[in-house]
mmCIF file with all atom_site columns, N, CA and C in Angstrom:
data_model
loop_
_atom_site.group_PDB
_atom_site.id
_atom_site.type_symbol
_atom_site.label_atom_id
_atom_site.label_alt_id
_atom_site.label_comp_id
_atom_site.label_asym_id
_atom_site.label_entity_id
_atom_site.label_seq_id
_atom_site.pdbx_PDB_ins_code
_atom_site.Cartn_x
_atom_site.Cartn_y
_atom_site.Cartn_z
_atom_site.occupancy
_atom_site.B_iso_or_equiv
_atom_site.pdbx_formal_charge
_atom_site.auth_seq_id
_atom_site.auth_comp_id
_atom_site.auth_asym_id
_atom_site.auth_atom_id
_atom_site.pdbx_PDB_model_num
ATOM 1   N N  . UNK A 1 1  ? 25.738 43.044 -9.566  1.00 0.00 ? 1  UNK A N  1
ATOM 2   C CA . UNK A 1 1  ? 24.042 43.086 -9.720  1.00 0.00 ? 1  UNK A CA 1
ATOM 3   C C  . UNK A 1 1  ? 23.432 42.640 -9.798  1.00 0.00 ? 1  UNK A C  1
ATOM 4   N N  . UNK A 1 2  ? 21.966 41.852 -8.691  1.00 0.00 ? 2  UNK A N  1
ATOM 5   C CA . UNK A 1 2  ? 21.578 41.080 -8.566  1.00 0.00 ? 2  UNK A CA 1
ATOM 6   C C  . UNK A 1 2  ? 20.439 41.446 -9.364  1.00 0.00 ? 2  UNK A C  1
ATOM 7   N N  . UNK A 1 3  ? 19.576 39.860 -9.695  1.00 0.00 ? 3  UNK A N  1
ATOM 8   C CA . UNK A 1 3  ? 18.118 39.608 -10.186 1.00 0.00 ? 3  UNK A CA 1
ATOM 9   C C  . UNK A 1 3  ? 17.508 39.184 -9.586  1.00 0.00 ? 3  UNK A C  1
ATOM 10  N N  . UNK A 1 4  ? 16.535 39.265 -9.431  1.00 0.00 ? 4  UNK A N  1
ATOM 11  C CA . UNK A 1 4  ? 15.003 38.553 -9.196  1.00 0.00 ? 4  UNK A CA 1
ATOM 12  C C  . UNK A 1 4  ? 14.018 38.153 -10.105 1.00 0.00 ? 4  UNK A C  1
ATOM 13  N N  . UNK A 1 5  ? 14.769 37.248 -10.455 1.00 0.00 ? 5  UNK A N  1
ATOM 14  C CA . UNK A 1 5  ? 13.979 35.847 -11.125 1.00 0.00 ? 5  UNK A CA 1
ATOM 15  C C  . UNK A 1 5  ? 12.674 34.815 -10.473 1.00 0.00 ? 5  UNK A C  1
ATOM 16  N N  . UNK A 1 6  ? 11.164 34.470 -10.915 1.00 0.00 ? 6  UNK A N  1
ATOM 17  C CA . UNK A 1 6  ? 10.860 34.261 -10.385 1.00 0.00 ? 6  UNK A CA 1
ATOM 18  C C  . UNK A 1 6  ? 10.576 32.366 -11.439 1.00 0.00 ? 6  UNK A C  1
ATOM 19  N N  . UNK A 1 7  ? 10.531 31.037 -10.389 1.00 0.00 ? 7  UNK A N  1
ATOM 20  C CA . UNK A 1 7  ? 10.969 29.676 -11.763 1.00 0.00 ? 7  UNK A CA 1
ATOM 21  C C  . UNK A 1 7  ? 9.567  29.264 -10.915 1.00 0.00 ? 7  UNK A C  1
ATOM 22  N N  . UNK A 1 8  ? 8.931  28.865 -12.181 1.00 0.00 ? 8  UNK A N  1
ATOM 23  C CA . UNK A 1 8  ? 7.485  27.806 -12.029 1.00 0.00 ? 8  UNK A CA 1
ATOM 24  C C  . UNK A 1 8  ? 8.021  26.466 -11.949 1.00 0.00 ? 8  UNK A C  1
ATOM 25  N N  . UNK A 1 9  ? 8.961  25.461 -11.230 1.00 0.00 ? 9  UNK A N  1
ATOM 26  C CA . UNK A 1 9  ? 9.296  24.552 -12.033 1.00 0.00 ? 9  UNK A CA 1
ATOM 27  C C  . UNK A 1 9  ? 8.301  23.403 -11.518 1.00 0.00 ? 9  UNK A C  1
ATOM 28  N N  . UNK A 1 10 ? 8.621  22.774 -12.332 1.00 0.00 ? 10 UNK A N  1
ATOM 29  C CA . UNK A 1 10 ? 7.339  21.390 -11.933 1.00 0.00 ? 10 UNK A CA 1
ATOM 30  C C  . UNK A 1 10 ? 8.206  20.342 -11.151 1.00 0.00 ? 10 UNK A C  1
ATOM 31  N N  . UNK A 1 11 ? 6.242  19.861 -10.438 1.00 0.00 ? 11 UNK A N  1
ATOM 32  C CA . UNK A 1 11 ? 6.927  18.283 -9.832  1.00 0.00 ? 11 UNK A CA 1
ATOM 33  C C  . UNK A 1 11 ? 8.311  18.191 -8.933  1.00 0.00 ? 11 UNK A C  1
ATOM 34  N N  . UNK A 1 12 ? 8.711  17.355 -10.069 1.00 0.00 ? 12 UNK A N  1
ATOM 35  C CA . UNK A 1 12 ? 10.166 16.777 -9.777  1.00 0.00 ? 12 UNK A CA 1
ATOM 36  C C  . UNK A 1 12 ? 11.554 17.258 -9.923  1.00 0.00 ? 12 UNK A C  1
ATOM 37  N N  . UNK A 1 13 ? 11.085 18.371 -10.749 1.00 0.00 ? 13 UNK A N  1
ATOM 38  C CA . UNK A 1 13 ? 12.564 19.276 -10.832 1.00 0.00 ? 13 UNK A CA 1
ATOM 39  C C  . UNK A 1 13 ? 12.848 20.141 -8.990  1.00 0.00 ? 13 UNK A C  1
ATOM 40  N N  . UNK A 1 14 ? 11.073 20.539 -8.873  1.00 0.00 ? 14 UNK A N  1
ATOM 41  C CA . UNK A 1 14 ? 11.395 21.372 -7.536  1.00 0.00 ? 14 UNK A CA 1
ATOM 42  C C  . UNK A 1 14 ? 11.740 19.681 -6.285  1.00 0.00 ? 14 UNK A C  1
ATOM 43  N N  . UNK A 1 15 ? 11.832 18.449 -6.575  1.00 0.00 ? 15 UNK A N  1
ATOM 44  C CA . UNK A 1 15 ? 11.495 18.509 -5.351  1.00 0.00 ? 15 UNK A CA 1
ATOM 45  C C  . UNK A 1 15 ? 12.974 17.427 -5.322  1.00 0.00 ? 15 UNK A C  1
ATOM 46  N N  . UNK A 1 16 ? 13.504 17.303 -6.509  1.00 0.00 ? 16 UNK A N  1
ATOM 47  C CA . UNK A 1 16 ? 14.812 16.941 -6.713  1.00 0.00 ? 16 UNK A CA 1
ATOM 48  C C  . UNK A 1 16 ? 16.230 18.166 -6.247  1.00 0.00 ? 16 UNK A C  1
ATOM 49  N N  . UNK A 1 17 ? 15.707 19.174 -6.555  1.00 0.00 ? 17 UNK A N  1
ATOM 50  C CA . UNK A 1 17 ? 15.979 20.196 -5.683  1.00 0.00 ? 17 UNK A CA 1
ATOM 51  C C  . UNK A 1 17 ? 16.202 20.322 -4.480  1.00 0.00 ? 17 UNK A C  1
ATOM 52  N N  . UNK A 1 18 ? 14.971 20.148 -3.534  1.00 0.00 ? 18 UNK A N  1
ATOM 53  C CA . UNK A 1 18 ? 14.547 20.094 -2.258  1.00 0.00 ? 18 UNK A CA 1
ATOM 54  C C  . UNK A 1 18 ? 15.362 19.002 -1.875  1.00 0.00 ? 18 UNK A C  1
ATOM 55  N N  . UNK A 1 19 ? 15.499 17.689 -2.605  1.00 0.00 ? 19 UNK A N  1
ATOM 56  C CA . UNK A 1 19 ? 16.186 17.269 -2.132  1.00 0.00 ? 19 UNK A CA 1
ATOM 57  C C  . UNK A 1 19 ? 18.004 17.977 -1.546  1.00 0.00 ? 19 UNK A C  1
ATOM 58  N N  . UNK A 1 20 ? 18.188 17.711 -2.689  1.00 0.00 ? 20 UNK A N  1
ATOM 59  C CA . UNK A 1 20 ? 19.424 18.648 -2.258  1.00 0.00 ? 20 UNK A CA 1
ATOM 60  C C  . UNK A 1 20 ? 20.096 19.363 -2.053  1.00 0.00 ? 20 UNK A C  1
ATOM 61  N N  . UNK A 1 21 ? 19.700 19.865 -1.450  1.00 0.00 ? 21 UNK A N  1
ATOM 62  C CA . UNK A 1 21 ? 19.259 21.795 -0.473  1.00 0.00 ? 21 UNK A CA 1
ATOM 63  C C  . UNK A 1 21 ? 19.064 20.955 0.933   1.00 0.00 ? 21 UNK A C  1
ATOM 64  N N  . UNK A 1 22 ? 18.362 19.572 1.425   1.00 0.00 ? 22 UNK A N  1
ATOM 65  C CA . UNK A 1 22 ? 18.129 19.291 2.539   1.00 0.00 ? 22 UNK A CA 1
ATOM 66  C C  . UNK A 1 22 ? 19.709 18.767 2.721   1.00 0.00 ? 22 UNK A C  1
ATOM 67  N N  . UNK A 1 23 ? 19.958 17.365 1.169   1.00 0.00 ? 23 UNK A N  1
ATOM 68  C CA . UNK A 1 23 ? 21.149 16.877 1.402   1.00 0.00 ? 23 UNK A CA 1
ATOM 69  C C  . UNK A 1 23 ? 22.456 17.612 2.313   1.00 0.00 ? 23 UNK A C  1
ATOM 70  N N  . UNK A 1 24 ? 22.199 18.730 1.278   1.00 0.00 ? 24 UNK A N  1
ATOM 71  C CA . UNK A 1 24 ? 23.154 19.868 1.647   1.00 0.00 ? 24 UNK A CA 1
ATOM 72  C C  . UNK A 1 24 ? 23.967 20.823 1.828   1.00 0.00 ? 24 UNK A C  1
ATOM 73  N N  . UNK A 1 25 ? 22.269 20.994 2.816   1.00 0.00 ? 25 UNK A N  1
ATOM 74  C CA . UNK A 1 25 ? 22.260 21.240 3.660   1.00 0.00 ? 25 UNK A CA 1
ATOM 75  C C  . UNK A 1 25 ? 22.572 23.657 3.567   1.00 0.00 ? 25 UNK A C  1
ATOM 76  N N  . UNK A 1 26 ? 21.932 22.848 2.554   1.00 0.00 ? 26 UNK A N  1
ATOM 77  C CA . UNK A 1 26 ? 22.204 24.412 2.076   1.00 0.00 ? 26 UNK A CA 1
ATOM 78  C C  . UNK A 1 26 ? 20.926 25.331 1.325   1.00 0.00 ? 26 UNK A C  1
ATOM 79  N N  . UNK A 1 27 ? 20.642 26.957 0.610   1.00 0.00 ? 27 UNK A N  1
ATOM 80  C CA . UNK A 1 27 ? 19.117 27.197 0.434   1.00 0.00 ? 27 UNK A CA 1
ATOM 81  C C  . UNK A 1 27 ? 19.211 26.286 -0.665  1.00 0.00 ? 27 UNK A C  1
ATOM 82  N N  . UNK A 1 28 ? 18.247 26.540 -0.647  1.00 0.00 ? 28 UNK A N  1
ATOM 83  C CA . UNK A 1 28 ? 17.153 26.254 -2.187  1.00 0.00 ? 28 UNK A CA 1
ATOM 84  C C  . UNK A 1 28 ? 17.628 27.336 -3.308  1.00 0.00 ? 28 UNK A C  1
ATOM 85  N N  . UNK A 1 29 ? 18.122 28.168 -3.600  1.00 0.00 ? 29 UNK A N  1
ATOM 86  C CA . UNK A 1 29 ? 18.786 29.354 -4.374  1.00 0.00 ? 29 UNK A CA 1
ATOM 87  C C  . UNK A 1 29 ? 19.610 29.010 -4.379  1.00 0.00 ? 29 UNK A C  1
ATOM 88  N N  . UNK A 1 30 ? 20.793 28.185 -4.137  1.00 0.00 ? 30 UNK A N  1
ATOM 89  C CA . UNK A 1 30 ? 21.933 28.655 -3.883  1.00 0.00 ? 30 UNK A CA 1
ATOM 90  C C  . UNK A 1 30 ? 22.611 26.889 -4.751  1.00 0.00 ? 30 UNK A C  1
ATOM 91  N N  . UNK A 1 31 ? 21.728 25.623 -4.182  1.00 0.00 ? 31 UNK A N  1
ATOM 92  C CA . UNK A 1 31 ? 21.271 25.291 -5.760  1.00 0.00 ? 31 UNK A CA 1
ATOM 93  C C  . UNK A 1 31 ? 20.977 25.917 -6.931  1.00 0.00 ? 31 UNK A C  1
ATOM 94  N N  . UNK A 1 32 ? 19.992 26.490 -7.171  1.00 0.00 ? 32 UNK A N  1
ATOM 95  C CA . UNK A 1 32 ? 19.447 26.690 -8.386  1.00 0.00 ? 32 UNK A CA 1
ATOM 96  C C  . UNK A 1 32 ? 20.471 28.018 -9.116  1.00 0.00 ? 32 UNK A C  1
ATOM 97  N N  . UNK A 1 33 ? 21.263 28.560 -8.894  1.00 0.00 ? 33 UNK A N  1
ATOM 98  C CA . UNK A 1 33 ? 22.797 29.097 -8.447  1.00 0.00 ? 33 UNK A CA 1
ATOM 99  C C  . UNK A 1 33 ? 23.864 28.542 -9.688  1.00 0.00 ? 33 UNK A C  1
ATOM 100 N N  . UNK A 1 34 ? 23.672 27.087 -8.828  1.00 0.00 ? 34 UNK A N  1
ATOM 101 C CA . UNK A 1 34 ? 24.601 26.793 -8.929  1.00 0.00 ? 34 UNK A CA 1
ATOM 102 C C  . UNK A 1 34 ? 25.375 25.695 -10.190 1.00 0.00 ? 34 UNK A C  1
ATOM 103 N N  . UNK A 1 35 ? 23.667 25.303 -10.171 1.00 0.00 ? 35 UNK A N  1
ATOM 104 C CA . UNK A 1 35 ? 22.870 24.599 -11.854 1.00 0.00 ? 35 UNK A CA 1
ATOM 105 C C  . UNK A 1 35 ? 23.861 25.471 -12.912 1.00 0.00 ? 35 UNK A C  1
ATOM 106 N N  . UNK A 1 36 ? 22.145 26.659 -12.495 1.00 0.00 ? 36 UNK A N  1
ATOM 107 C CA . UNK A 1 36 ? 22.035 27.621 -13.239 1.00 0.00 ? 36 UNK A CA 1
ATOM 108 C C  . UNK A 1 36 ? 24.086 28.512 -14.159 1.00 0.00 ? 36 UNK A C  1
ATOM 109 N N  . UNK A 1 37 ? 25.360 28.470 -12.971 1.00 0.00 ? 37 UNK A N  1
ATOM 110 C CA . UNK A 1 37 ? 26.093 28.742 -13.229 1.00 0.00 ? 37 UNK A CA 1
ATOM 111 C C  . UNK A 1 37 ? 26.857 27.680 -14.139 1.00 0.00 ? 37 UNK A C  1
ATOM 112 N N  . UNK A 1 38 ? 26.615 26.322 -13.402 1.00 0.00 ? 38 UNK A N  1
ATOM 113 C CA . UNK A 1 38 ? 27.546 25.703 -14.335 1.00 0.00 ? 38 UNK A CA 1
ATOM 114 C C  . UNK A 1 38 ? 26.816 25.196 -16.185 1.00 0.00 ? 38 UNK A C  1
ATOM 115 N N  . UNK A 1 39 ? 25.734 25.568 -15.760 1.00 0.00 ? 39 UNK A N  1
ATOM 116 C CA . UNK A 1 39 ? 25.321 25.056 -17.031 1.00 0.00 ? 39 UNK A CA 1
ATOM 117 C C  . UNK A 1 39 ? 25.906 26.125 -18.375 1.00 0.00 ? 39 UNK A C  1
ATOM 118 N N  . UNK A 1 40 ? 25.933 27.420 -17.498 1.00 0.00 ? 40 UNK A N  1
ATOM 119 C CA . UNK A 1 40 ? 26.045 28.644 -18.463 1.00 0.00 ? 40 UNK A CA 1
ATOM 120 C C  . UNK A 1 40 ? 28.186 28.477 -18.785 1.00 0.00 ? 40 UNK A C  1
ATOM 121 N N  . UNK A 1 41 ? 28.369 27.859 -17.587 1.00 0.00 ? 41 UNK A N  1
ATOM 122 C CA . UNK A 1 41 ? 29.773 27.282 -18.285 1.00 0.00 ? 41 UNK A CA 1
ATOM 123 C C  . UNK A 1 41 ? 30.184 26.412 -19.282 1.00 0.00 ? 41 UNK A C  1
ATOM 124 N N  . UNK A 1 42 ? 29.533 25.328 -19.220 1.00 0.00 ? 42 UNK A N  1
ATOM 125 C CA . UNK A 1 42 ? 28.873 24.566 -20.290 1.00 0.00 ? 42 UNK A CA 1
ATOM 126 C C  . UNK A 1 42 ? 28.609 24.889 -21.913 1.00 0.00 ? 42 UNK A C  1
ATOM 127 N N  . UNK A 1 43 ? 27.981 25.308 -21.324 1.00 0.00 ? 43 UNK A N  1
ATOM 128 C CA . UNK A 1 43 ? 27.195 26.548 -22.937 1.00 0.00 ? 43 UNK A CA 1
ATOM 129 C C  . UNK A 1 43 ? 28.636 27.335 -23.411 1.00 0.00 ? 43 UNK A C  1
ATOM 130 N N  . UNK A 1 44 ? 29.203 28.026 -22.485 1.00 0.00 ? 44 UNK A N  1
ATOM 131 C CA . UNK A 1 44 ? 30.285 29.360 -22.963 1.00 0.00 ? 44 UNK A CA 1
ATOM 132 C C  . UNK A 1 44 ? 31.689 27.906 -23.655 1.00 0.00 ? 44 UNK A C  1
ATOM 133 N N  . UNK A 1 45 ? 31.338 26.623 -22.904 1.00 0.00 ? 45 UNK A N  1
ATOM 134 C CA . UNK A 1 45 ? 33.144 25.950 -23.251 1.00 0.00 ? 45 UNK A CA 1
ATOM 135 C C  . UNK A 1 45 ? 32.180 25.472 -24.754 1.00 0.00 ? 45 UNK A C  1
ATOM 136 N N  . UNK A 1 46 ? 31.247 25.098 -25.194 1.00 0.00 ? 46 UNK A N  1
ATOM 137 C CA . UNK A 1 46 ? 31.068 24.684 -25.860 1.00 0.00 ? 46 UNK A CA 1
ATOM 138 C C  . UNK A 1 46 ? 30.392 25.112 -26.658 1.00 0.00 ? 46 UNK A C  1
ATOM 139 N N  . UNK A 1 47 ? 30.398 26.579 -26.720 1.00 0.00 ? 47 UNK A N  1
ATOM 140 C CA . UNK A 1 47 ? 29.915 27.568 -28.077 1.00 0.00 ? 47 UNK A CA 1
ATOM 141 C C  . UNK A 1 47 ? 30.364 27.417 -29.566 1.00 0.00 ? 47 UNK A C  1
ATOM 142 N N  . UNK A 1 48 ? 31.681 27.511 -29.329 1.00 0.00 ? 48 UNK A N  1
ATOM 143 C CA . UNK A 1 48 ? 32.091 27.666 -30.351 1.00 0.00 ? 48 UNK A CA 1
ATOM 144 C C  . UNK A 1 48 ? 32.441 26.225 -31.382 1.00 0.00 ? 48 UNK A C  1
ATOM 145 N N  . UNK A 1 49 ? 31.204 24.776 -30.707 1.00 0.00 ? 49 UNK A N  1
ATOM 146 C CA . UNK A 1 49 ? 31.222 23.362 -31.565 1.00 0.00 ? 49 UNK A CA 1
ATOM 147 C C  . UNK A 1 49 ? 29.372 23.913 -31.972 1.00 0.00 ? 49 UNK A C  1
ATOM 148 N N  . UNK A 1 50 ? 29.732 24.386 -32.709 1.00 0.00 ? 50 UNK A N  1
ATOM 149 C CA . UNK A 1 50 ? 27.627 24.324 -33.903 1.00 0.00 ? 50 UNK A CA 1
ATOM 150 C C  . UNK A 1 50 ? 28.301 23.045 -34.790 1.00 0.00 ? 50 UNK A C  1
ATOM 151 N N  . UNK A 1 51 ? 26.554 22.025 -34.825 1.00 0.00 ? 51 UNK A N  1
ATOM 152 C CA . UNK A 1 51 ? 26.840 21.438 -34.759 1.00 0.00 ? 51 UNK A CA 1
ATOM 153 C C  . UNK A 1 51 ? 26.219 21.518 -36.227 1.00 0.00 ? 51 UNK A C  1
ATOM 154 N N  . UNK A 1 52 ? 27.321 20.580 -37.906 1.00 0.00 ? 52 UNK A N  1
ATOM 155 C CA . UNK A 1 52 ? 26.810 21.564 -38.984 1.00 0.00 ? 52 UNK A CA 1
ATOM 156 C C  . UNK A 1 52 ? 25.842 21.389 -39.562 1.00 0.00 ? 52 UNK A C  1
ATOM 157 N N  . UNK A 1 53 ? 25.329 20.772 -39.078 1.00 0.00 ? 53 UNK A N  1
ATOM 158 C CA . UNK A 1 53 ? 23.327 20.382 -39.116 1.00 0.00 ? 53 UNK A CA 1
ATOM 159 C C  . UNK A 1 53 ? 23.045 22.137 -38.771 1.00 0.00 ? 53 UNK A C  1
ATOM 160 N N  . UNK A 1 54 ? 23.461 22.699 -37.987 1.00 0.00 ? 54 UNK A N  1
ATOM 161 C CA . UNK A 1 54 ? 22.374 23.943 -37.614 1.00 0.00 ? 54 UNK A CA 1
ATOM 162 C C  . UNK A 1 54 ? 23.206 25.000 -38.080 1.00 0.00 ? 54 UNK A C  1
ATOM 163 N N  . UNK A 1 55 ? 24.111 24.239 -38.912 1.00 0.00 ? 55 UNK A N  1
ATOM 164 C CA . UNK A 1 55 ? 24.701 25.765 -39.150 1.00 0.00 ? 55 UNK A CA 1
ATOM 165 C C  . UNK A 1 55 ? 24.414 25.935 -41.297 1.00 0.00 ? 55 UNK A C  1
ATOM 166 N N  . UNK A 1 56 ? 23.849 24.921 -41.405 1.00 0.00 ? 56 UNK A N  1
ATOM 167 C CA . UNK A 1 56 ? 23.514 24.022 -42.714 1.00 0.00 ? 56 UNK A CA 1
ATOM 168 C C  . UNK A 1 56 ? 22.349 25.207 -43.414 1.00 0.00 ? 56 UNK A C  1
ATOM 169 N N  . UNK A 1 57 ? 21.717 24.442 -41.561 1.00 0.00 ? 57 UNK A N  1
ATOM 170 C CA . UNK A 1 57 ? 20.426 25.263 -41.763 1.00 0.00 ? 57 UNK A CA 1
ATOM 171 C C  . UNK A 1 57 ? 20.030 27.097 -41.360 1.00 0.00 ? 57 UNK A C  1
ATOM 172 N N  . UNK A 1 58 ? 21.402 27.161 -41.075 1.00 0.00 ? 58 UNK A N  1
ATOM 173 C CA . UNK A 1 58 ? 20.528 28.570 -40.666 1.00 0.00 ? 58 UNK A CA 1
ATOM 174 C C  . UNK A 1 58 ? 20.766 29.331 -42.023 1.00 0.00 ? 58 UNK A C  1
ATOM 175 N N  . UNK A 1 59 ? 22.192 29.082 -42.511 1.00 0.00 ? 59 UNK A N  1
ATOM 176 C CA . UNK A 1 59 ? 22.832 29.395 -44.409 1.00 0.00 ? 59 UNK A CA 1
ATOM 177 C C  . UNK A 1 59 ? 21.422 28.861 -44.451 1.00 0.00 ? 59 UNK A C  1
ATOM 178 N N  . UNK A 1 60 ? 20.689 28.133 -44.707 1.00 0.00 ? 60 UNK A N  1
ATOM 179 C CA . UNK A 1 60 ? 19.665 28.109 -45.370 1.00 0.00 ? 60 UNK A CA 1
ATOM 180 C C  . UNK A 1 60 ? 18.255 28.528 -45.708 1.00 0.00 ? 60 UNK A C  1
ATOM 181 N N  . UNK A 1 61 ? 18.047 28.998 -44.727 1.00 0.00 ? 61 UNK A N  1
ATOM 182 C CA . UNK A 1 61 ? 17.159 29.765 -43.871 1.00 0.00 ? 61 UNK A CA 1
ATOM 183 C C  . UNK A 1 61 ? 17.744 30.757 -44.206 1.00 0.00 ? 61 UNK A C  1
ATOM 184 N N  . UNK A 1 62 ? 18.124 31.428 -43.771 1.00 0.00 ? 62 UNK A N  1
ATOM 185 C CA . UNK A 1 62 ? 18.891 33.290 -43.968 1.00 0.00 ? 62 UNK A CA 1
ATOM 186 C C  . UNK A 1 62 ? 18.980 33.457 -42.780 1.00 0.00 ? 62 UNK A C  1
ATOM 187 N N  . UNK A 1 63 ? 18.657 32.775 -41.147 1.00 0.00 ? 63 UNK A N  1
ATOM 188 C CA . UNK A 1 63 ? 18.530 33.517 -39.960 1.00 0.00 ? 63 UNK A CA 1
ATOM 189 C C  . UNK A 1 63 ? 20.005 33.896 -39.935 1.00 0.00 ? 63 UNK A C  1
ATOM 190 N N  . UNK A 1 64 ? 20.091 34.951 -38.606 1.00 0.00 ? 64 UNK A N  1
ATOM 191 C CA . UNK A 1 64 ? 20.499 35.357 -39.053 1.00 0.00 ? 64 UNK A CA 1
ATOM 192 C C  . UNK A 1 64 ? 22.212 34.952 -37.559 1.00 0.00 ? 64 UNK A C  1
ATOM 193 N N  . UNK A 1 65 ? 21.514 34.151 -36.651 1.00 0.00 ? 65 UNK A N  1
ATOM 194 C CA . UNK A 1 65 ? 22.473 33.854 -35.133 1.00 0.00 ? 65 UNK A CA 1
ATOM 195 C C  . UNK A 1 65 ? 22.156 31.976 -34.915 1.00 0.00 ? 65 UNK A C  1
ATOM 196 N N  . UNK A 1 66 ? 22.992 30.923 -34.683 1.00 0.00 ? 66 UNK A N  1
ATOM 197 C CA . UNK A 1 66 ? 22.679 30.013 -34.630 1.00 0.00 ? 66 UNK A CA 1
ATOM 198 C C  . UNK A 1 66 ? 21.746 30.085 -33.407 1.00 0.00 ? 66 UNK A C  1
ATOM 199 N N  . UNK A 1 67 ? 21.016 31.175 -32.530 1.00 0.00 ? 67 UNK A N  1
ATOM 200 C CA . UNK A 1 67 ? 20.667 31.624 -31.818 1.00 0.00 ? 67 UNK A CA 1
ATOM 201 C C  . UNK A 1 67 ? 19.087 31.118 -32.032 1.00 0.00 ? 67 UNK A C  1
ATOM 202 N N  . UNK A 1 68 ? 19.326 32.069 -32.947 1.00 0.00 ? 68 UNK A N  1
ATOM 203 C CA . UNK A 1 68 ? 17.605 31.806 -33.432 1.00 0.00 ? 68 UNK A CA 1
ATOM 204 C C  . UNK A 1 68 ? 17.345 30.938 -34.775 1.00 0.00 ? 68 UNK A C  1
ATOM 205 N N  . UNK A 1 69 ? 18.629 29.994 -34.820 1.00 0.00 ? 69 UNK A N  1
ATOM 206 C CA . UNK A 1 69 ? 18.522 28.744 -35.394 1.00 0.00 ? 69 UNK A CA 1
ATOM 207 C C  . UNK A 1 69 ? 17.706 27.301 -34.570 1.00 0.00 ? 69 UNK A C  1
ATOM 208 N N  . UNK A 1 70 ? 18.415 27.389 -33.420 1.00 0.00 ? 70 UNK A N  1
ATOM 209 C CA . UNK A 1 70 ? 17.862 26.789 -32.547 1.00 0.00 ? 70 UNK A CA 1
ATOM 210 C C  . UNK A 1 70 ? 16.109 26.669 -31.907 1.00 0.00 ? 70 UNK A C  1
ATOM 211 N N  . UNK A 1 71 ? 15.618 28.453 -32.218 1.00 0.00 ? 71 UNK A N  1
ATOM 212 C CA . UNK A 1 71 ? 14.574 28.516 -31.619 1.00 0.00 ? 71 UNK A CA 1
ATOM 213 C C  . UNK A 1 71 ? 13.494 28.212 -32.908 1.00 0.00 ? 71 UNK A C  1
ATOM 214 N N  . UNK A 1 72 ? 14.238 28.506 -33.744 1.00 0.00 ? 72 UNK A N  1
ATOM 215 C CA . UNK A 1 72 ? 13.427 27.889 -35.239 1.00 0.00 ? 72 UNK A CA 1
ATOM 216 C C  . UNK A 1 72 ? 12.751 26.409 -34.644 1.00 0.00 ? 72 UNK A C  1
ATOM 217 N N  . UNK A 1 73 ? 14.292 25.125 -34.831 1.00 0.00 ? 73 UNK A N  1
ATOM 218 C CA . UNK A 1 73 ? 13.336 23.952 -34.322 1.00 0.00 ? 73 UNK A CA 1
ATOM 219 C C  . UNK A 1 73 ? 12.909 23.769 -33.365 1.00 0.00 ? 73 UNK A C  1
ATOM 220 N N  . UNK A 1 74 ? 13.316 24.435 -32.092 1.00 0.00 ? 74 UNK A N  1
ATOM 221 C CA . UNK A 1 74 ? 11.837 24.010 -30.785 1.00 0.00 ? 74 UNK A CA 1
ATOM 222 C C  . UNK A 1 74 ? 11.079 24.455 -31.251 1.00 0.00 ? 74 UNK A C  1
ATOM 223 N N  . UNK A 1 75 ? 10.804 25.116 -32.008 1.00 0.00 ? 75 UNK A N  1
ATOM 224 C CA . UNK A 1 75 ? 9.452  26.080 -32.561 1.00 0.00 ? 75 UNK A CA 1
ATOM 225 C C  . UNK A 1 75 ? 8.522  24.406 -32.968 1.00 0.00 ? 75 UNK A C  1
ATOM 226 N N  . UNK A 1 76 ? 9.504  24.330 -33.700 1.00 0.00 ? 76 UNK A N  1
ATOM 227 C CA . UNK A 1 76 ? 9.086  23.344 -35.266 1.00 0.00 ? 76 UNK A CA 1
ATOM 228 C C  . UNK A 1 76 ? 8.695  22.045 -33.819 1.00 0.00 ? 76 UNK A C  1
ATOM 229 N N  . UNK A 1 77 ? 9.754  21.755 -33.273 1.00 0.00 ? 77 UNK A N  1
ATOM 230 C CA . UNK A 1 77 ? 8.942  20.107 -32.360 1.00 0.00 ? 77 UNK A CA 1
ATOM 231 C C  . UNK A 1 77 ? 7.746  20.133 -32.047 1.00 0.00 ? 77 UNK A C  1
#
């Protein structure tokens, strides 16, 4: 199953991806897919390693998931 995603990248990131694609003779899409795939695998491997601080905040705030906790922390910063 393929999904189409439209990304609005900052100029620096766009240039970085373009340079990687040019130097590796691959498409920009392939670079983005590789970056996202590697990031996903990294998150999947470290998903059990919840920082104690976030776990405590989750319990204190009565949040349902660690994802909710990350969203709360992100929105407050």
